[in-house]
PDB file of C-alpha atoms in Angstrom:
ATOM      1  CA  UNK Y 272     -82.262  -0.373  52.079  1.00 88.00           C
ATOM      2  CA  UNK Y 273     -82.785  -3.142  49.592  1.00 91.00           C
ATOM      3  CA  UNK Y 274     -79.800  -5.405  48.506  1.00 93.00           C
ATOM      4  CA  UNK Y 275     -78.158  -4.428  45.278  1.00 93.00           C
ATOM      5  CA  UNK Y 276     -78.966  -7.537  43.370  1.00 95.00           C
ATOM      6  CA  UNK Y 277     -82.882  -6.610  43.588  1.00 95.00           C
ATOM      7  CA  UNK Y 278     -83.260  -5.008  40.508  1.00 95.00           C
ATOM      8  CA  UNK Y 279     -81.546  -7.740  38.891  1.00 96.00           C
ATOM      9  CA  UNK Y 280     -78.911  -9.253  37.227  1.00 96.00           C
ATOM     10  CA  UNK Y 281     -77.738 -10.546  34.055  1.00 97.00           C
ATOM     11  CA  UNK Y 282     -76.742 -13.930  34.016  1.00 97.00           C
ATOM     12  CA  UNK Y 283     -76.783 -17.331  31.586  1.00 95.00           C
ATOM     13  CA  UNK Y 284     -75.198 -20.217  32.634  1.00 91.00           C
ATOM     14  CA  UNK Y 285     -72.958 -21.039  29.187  1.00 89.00           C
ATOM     15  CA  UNK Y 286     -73.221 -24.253  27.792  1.00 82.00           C
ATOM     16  CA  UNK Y 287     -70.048 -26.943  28.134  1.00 79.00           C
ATOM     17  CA  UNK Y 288     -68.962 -24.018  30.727  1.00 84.00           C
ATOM     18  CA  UNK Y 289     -68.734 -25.957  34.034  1.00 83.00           C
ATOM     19  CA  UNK Y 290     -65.844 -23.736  35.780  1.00 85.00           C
ATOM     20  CA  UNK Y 291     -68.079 -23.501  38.624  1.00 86.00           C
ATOM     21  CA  UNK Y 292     -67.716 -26.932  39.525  1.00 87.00           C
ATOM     22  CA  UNK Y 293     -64.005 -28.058  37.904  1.00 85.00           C
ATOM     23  CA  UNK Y 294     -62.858 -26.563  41.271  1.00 83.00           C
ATOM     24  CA  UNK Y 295     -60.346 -28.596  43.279  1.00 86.00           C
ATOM     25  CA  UNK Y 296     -61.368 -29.168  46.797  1.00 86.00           C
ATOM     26  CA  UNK Y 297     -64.797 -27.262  46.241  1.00 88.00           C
ATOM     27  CA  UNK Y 298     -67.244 -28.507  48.934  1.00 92.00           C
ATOM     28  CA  UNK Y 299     -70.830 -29.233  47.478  1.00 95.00           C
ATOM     29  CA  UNK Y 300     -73.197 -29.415  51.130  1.00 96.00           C
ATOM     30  CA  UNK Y 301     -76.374 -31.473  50.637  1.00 97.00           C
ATOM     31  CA  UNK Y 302     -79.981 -30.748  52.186  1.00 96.00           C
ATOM     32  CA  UNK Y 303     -81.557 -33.704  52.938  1.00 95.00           C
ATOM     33  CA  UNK Y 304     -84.064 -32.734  49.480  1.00 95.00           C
ATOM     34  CA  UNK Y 305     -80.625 -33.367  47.928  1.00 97.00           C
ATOM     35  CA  UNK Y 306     -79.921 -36.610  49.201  1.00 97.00           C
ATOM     36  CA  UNK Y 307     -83.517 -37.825  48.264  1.00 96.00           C
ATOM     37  CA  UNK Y 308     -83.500 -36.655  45.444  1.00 97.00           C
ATOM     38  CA  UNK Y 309     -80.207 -37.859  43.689  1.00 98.00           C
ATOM     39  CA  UNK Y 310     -80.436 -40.897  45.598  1.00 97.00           C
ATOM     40  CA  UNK Y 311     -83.672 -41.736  43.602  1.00 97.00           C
ATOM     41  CA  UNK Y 312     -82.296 -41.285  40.829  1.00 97.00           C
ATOM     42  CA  UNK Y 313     -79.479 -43.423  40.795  1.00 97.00           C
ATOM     43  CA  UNK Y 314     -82.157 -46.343  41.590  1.00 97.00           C
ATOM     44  CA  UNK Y 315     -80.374 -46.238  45.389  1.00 97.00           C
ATOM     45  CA  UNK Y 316     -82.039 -45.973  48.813  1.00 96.00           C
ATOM     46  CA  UNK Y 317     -80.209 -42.793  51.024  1.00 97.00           C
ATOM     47  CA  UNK Y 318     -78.005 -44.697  53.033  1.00 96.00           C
ATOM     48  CA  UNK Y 319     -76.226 -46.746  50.526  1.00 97.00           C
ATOM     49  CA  UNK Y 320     -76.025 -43.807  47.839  1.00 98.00           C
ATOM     50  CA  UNK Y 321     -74.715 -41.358  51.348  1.00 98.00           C
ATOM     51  CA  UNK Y 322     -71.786 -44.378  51.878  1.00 97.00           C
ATOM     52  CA  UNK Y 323     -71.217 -44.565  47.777  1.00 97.00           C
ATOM     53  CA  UNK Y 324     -71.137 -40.983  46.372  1.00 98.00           C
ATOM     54  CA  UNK Y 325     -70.839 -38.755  49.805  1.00 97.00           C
ATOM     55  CA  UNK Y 326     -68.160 -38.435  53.034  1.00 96.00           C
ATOM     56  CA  UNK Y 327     -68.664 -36.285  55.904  1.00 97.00           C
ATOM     57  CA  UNK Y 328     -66.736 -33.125  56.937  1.00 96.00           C
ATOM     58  CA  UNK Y 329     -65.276 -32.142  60.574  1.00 96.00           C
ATOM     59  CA  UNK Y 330     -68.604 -31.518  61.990  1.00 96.00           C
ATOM     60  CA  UNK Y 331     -70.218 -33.793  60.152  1.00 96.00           C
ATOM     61  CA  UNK Y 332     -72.609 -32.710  57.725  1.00 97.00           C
ATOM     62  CA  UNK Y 333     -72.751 -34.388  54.189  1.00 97.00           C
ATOM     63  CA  UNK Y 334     -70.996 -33.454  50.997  1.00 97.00           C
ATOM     64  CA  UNK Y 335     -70.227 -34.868  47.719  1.00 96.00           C
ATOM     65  CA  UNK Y 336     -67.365 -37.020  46.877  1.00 95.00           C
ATOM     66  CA  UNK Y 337     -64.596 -35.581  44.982  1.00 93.00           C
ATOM     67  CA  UNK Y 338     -62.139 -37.268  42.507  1.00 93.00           C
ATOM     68  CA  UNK Y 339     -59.478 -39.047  44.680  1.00 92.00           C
ATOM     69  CA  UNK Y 340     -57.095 -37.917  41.360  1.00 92.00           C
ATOM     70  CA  UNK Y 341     -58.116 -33.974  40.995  1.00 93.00           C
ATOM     71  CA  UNK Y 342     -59.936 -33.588  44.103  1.00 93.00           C
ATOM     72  CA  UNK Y 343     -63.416 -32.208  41.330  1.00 93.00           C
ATOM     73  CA  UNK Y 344     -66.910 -33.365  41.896  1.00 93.00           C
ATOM     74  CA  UNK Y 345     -67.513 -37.169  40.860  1.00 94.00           C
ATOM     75  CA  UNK Y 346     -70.122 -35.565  39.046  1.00 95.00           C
ATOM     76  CA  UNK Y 347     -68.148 -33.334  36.086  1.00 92.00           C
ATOM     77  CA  UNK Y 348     -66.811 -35.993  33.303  1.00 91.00           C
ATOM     78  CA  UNK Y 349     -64.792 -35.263  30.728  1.00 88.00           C
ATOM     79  CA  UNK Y 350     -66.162 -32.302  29.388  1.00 87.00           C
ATOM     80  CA  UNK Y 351     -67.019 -30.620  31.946  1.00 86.00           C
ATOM     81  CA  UNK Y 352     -70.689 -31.629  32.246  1.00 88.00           C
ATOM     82  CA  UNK Y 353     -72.611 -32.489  35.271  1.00 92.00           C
ATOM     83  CA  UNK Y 354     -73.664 -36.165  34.803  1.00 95.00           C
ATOM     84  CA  UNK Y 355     -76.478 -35.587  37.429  1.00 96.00           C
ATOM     85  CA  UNK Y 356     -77.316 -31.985  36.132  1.00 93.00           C
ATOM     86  CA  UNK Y 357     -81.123 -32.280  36.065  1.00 95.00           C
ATOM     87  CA  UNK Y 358     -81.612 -33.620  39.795  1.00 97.00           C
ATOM     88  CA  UNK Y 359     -78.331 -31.612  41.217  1.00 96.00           C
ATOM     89  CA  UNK Y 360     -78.279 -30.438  44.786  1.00 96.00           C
ATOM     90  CA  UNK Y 361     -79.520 -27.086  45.252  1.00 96.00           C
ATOM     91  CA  UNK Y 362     -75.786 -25.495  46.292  1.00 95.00           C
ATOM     92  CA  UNK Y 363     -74.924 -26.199  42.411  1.00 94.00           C
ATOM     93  CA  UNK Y 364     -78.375 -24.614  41.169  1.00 94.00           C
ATOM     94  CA  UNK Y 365     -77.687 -21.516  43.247  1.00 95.00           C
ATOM     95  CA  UNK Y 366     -74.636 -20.343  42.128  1.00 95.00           C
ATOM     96  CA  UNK Y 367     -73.495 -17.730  41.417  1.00 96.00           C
ATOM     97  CA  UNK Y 368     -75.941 -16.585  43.914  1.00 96.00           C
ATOM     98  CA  UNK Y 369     -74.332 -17.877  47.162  1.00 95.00           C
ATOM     99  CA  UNK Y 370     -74.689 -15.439  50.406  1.00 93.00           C
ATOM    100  CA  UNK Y 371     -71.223 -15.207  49.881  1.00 94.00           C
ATOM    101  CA  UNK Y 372     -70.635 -14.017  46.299  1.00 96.00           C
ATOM    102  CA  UNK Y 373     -73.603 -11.419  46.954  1.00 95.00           C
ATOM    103  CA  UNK Y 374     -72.132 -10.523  50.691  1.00 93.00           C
ATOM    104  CA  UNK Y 375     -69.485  -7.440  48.995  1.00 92.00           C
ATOM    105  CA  UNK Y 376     -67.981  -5.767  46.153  1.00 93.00           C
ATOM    106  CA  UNK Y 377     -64.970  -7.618  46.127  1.00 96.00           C
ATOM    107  CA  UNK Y 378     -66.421 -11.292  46.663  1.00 96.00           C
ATOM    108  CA  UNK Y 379     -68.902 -10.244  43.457  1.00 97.00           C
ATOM    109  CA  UNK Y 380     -66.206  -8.981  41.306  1.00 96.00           C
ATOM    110  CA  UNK Y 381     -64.204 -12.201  41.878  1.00 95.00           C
ATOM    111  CA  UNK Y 382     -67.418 -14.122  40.531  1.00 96.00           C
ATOM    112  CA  UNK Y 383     -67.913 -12.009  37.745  1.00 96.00           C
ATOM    113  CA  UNK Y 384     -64.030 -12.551  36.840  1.00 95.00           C
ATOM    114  CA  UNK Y 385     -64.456 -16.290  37.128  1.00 93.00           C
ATOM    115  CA  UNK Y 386     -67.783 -16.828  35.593  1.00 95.00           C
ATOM    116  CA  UNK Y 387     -68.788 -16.595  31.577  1.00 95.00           C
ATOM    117  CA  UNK Y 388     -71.795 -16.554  32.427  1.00 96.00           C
ATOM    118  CA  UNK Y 389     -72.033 -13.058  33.956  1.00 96.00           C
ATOM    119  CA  UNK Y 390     -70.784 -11.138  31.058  1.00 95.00           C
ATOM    120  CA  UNK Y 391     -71.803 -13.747  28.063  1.00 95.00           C
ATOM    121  CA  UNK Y 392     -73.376 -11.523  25.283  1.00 95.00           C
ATOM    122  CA  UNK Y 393     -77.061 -13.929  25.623  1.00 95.00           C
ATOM    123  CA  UNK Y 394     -78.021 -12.815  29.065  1.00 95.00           C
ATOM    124  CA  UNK Y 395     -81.303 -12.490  30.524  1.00 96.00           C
ATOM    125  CA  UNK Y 396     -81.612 -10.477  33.694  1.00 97.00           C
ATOM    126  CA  UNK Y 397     -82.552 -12.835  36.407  1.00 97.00           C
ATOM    127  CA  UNK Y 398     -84.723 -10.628  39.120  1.00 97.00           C
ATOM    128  CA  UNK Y 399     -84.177  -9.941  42.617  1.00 96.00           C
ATOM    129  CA  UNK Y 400     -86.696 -12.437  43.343  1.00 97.00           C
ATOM    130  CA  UNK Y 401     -85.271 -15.315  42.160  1.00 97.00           C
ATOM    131  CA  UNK Y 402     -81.872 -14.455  42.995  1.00 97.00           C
ATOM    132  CA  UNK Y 403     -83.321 -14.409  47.040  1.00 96.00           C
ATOM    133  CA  UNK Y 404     -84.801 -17.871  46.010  1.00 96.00           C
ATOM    134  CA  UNK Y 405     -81.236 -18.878  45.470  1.00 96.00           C
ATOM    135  CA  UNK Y 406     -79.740 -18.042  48.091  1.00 96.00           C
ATOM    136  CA  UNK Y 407     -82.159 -19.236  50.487  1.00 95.00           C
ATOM    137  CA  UNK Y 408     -81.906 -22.598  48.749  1.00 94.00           C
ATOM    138  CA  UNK Y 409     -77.660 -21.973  49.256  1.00 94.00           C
ATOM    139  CA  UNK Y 410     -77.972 -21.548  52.803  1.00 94.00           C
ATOM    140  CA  UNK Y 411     -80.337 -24.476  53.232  1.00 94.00           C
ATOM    141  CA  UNK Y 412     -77.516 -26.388  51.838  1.00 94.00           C
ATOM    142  CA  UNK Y 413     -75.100 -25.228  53.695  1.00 94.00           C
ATOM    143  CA  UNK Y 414     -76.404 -26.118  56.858  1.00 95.00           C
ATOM    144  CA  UNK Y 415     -77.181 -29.510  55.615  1.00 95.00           C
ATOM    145  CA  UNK Y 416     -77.353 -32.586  57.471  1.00 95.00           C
ATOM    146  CA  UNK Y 417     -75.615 -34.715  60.079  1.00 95.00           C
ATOM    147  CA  UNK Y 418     -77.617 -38.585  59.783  1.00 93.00           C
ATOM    148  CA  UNK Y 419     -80.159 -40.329  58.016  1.00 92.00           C
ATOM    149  CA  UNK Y 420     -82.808 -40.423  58.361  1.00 82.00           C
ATOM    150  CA  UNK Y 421     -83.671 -36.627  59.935  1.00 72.00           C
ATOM    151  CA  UNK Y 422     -84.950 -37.599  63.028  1.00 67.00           C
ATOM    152  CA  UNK Y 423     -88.277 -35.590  63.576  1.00 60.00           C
ATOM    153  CA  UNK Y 424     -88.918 -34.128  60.179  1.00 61.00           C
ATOM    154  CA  UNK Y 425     -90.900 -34.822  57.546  1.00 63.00           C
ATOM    155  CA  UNK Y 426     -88.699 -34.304  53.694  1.00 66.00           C
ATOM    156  CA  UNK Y 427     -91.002 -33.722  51.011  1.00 62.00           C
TER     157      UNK Y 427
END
């Protein structure tokens, strides 16, 4: 039996929305794309932008800061816009589709309470394809990674 979300569904991300990321103590895992990536951009090698802008959890896999003062993403200024929004790490380009939004009824319905962007009147129905894109790219996230540089593997 295929997942629900196959056929589709309608979502827009809403401009000057950002409630999915003003979300004290929200974790934000990094792949090691991620830490490439956004590391690049700020002009940084990975270890130095890993010591700046990241902090390990228990078992030691990378995350993004968050605001010593609100405990939000050292990303999201003032108005709620992500000030690295065009080379973000994948766990923010997923959502809403995260395993564990999709996983039941209840978990969706919470989303869909929470997010504009599920019930704006300018959606587009994003297919079932896409949406398993996502949350592929979510779970690669969320195992992340423990040092740098990945011993043994090649990051494109």
């Amino acid at each position: 039996m295929k997942p629900w979300w196959m056929d589709g569904v309608p979502f827009k991300c809403q401009a000057n929305c950002g409630r999915c990321c003003d979300e004290p103590g929200g974790i934000v895992y990094l792949s090691e794309k991620d830490a490439l990536r956004i590391s690049e951009h700020h002009g940084m090698d990975v270890e130095s932008w890993l010591k700046r802008d990241c902090k390990q959890t228990i078992d030691g896999r990378y995350i993004l800061q968050s605001r010593d003062e609100d405990e939000i993403c050292i990303n999201l200024d003032e108005n709620k816009q992500c000030t690295i929004y065009k080379v973000r790490p994948q766990q923010c380009a997923a959502f809403p589709w995260w395993g564990e939004n999709l996983a039941t009824e209840r978990s969706w319905n919470r989303v869909v309470a929470e997010c504009p962007g599920l019930t704006a009147e300018d959606v587009i129905l994003v297919d079932g394809n896409s949406i398993r894109i996502q949350i592929f790219s979510d779970r690669e996230s969320s195992r992340g990674f423990r040092q740098w540089p990945v011993k043994g593997k090649k990051i494109k």
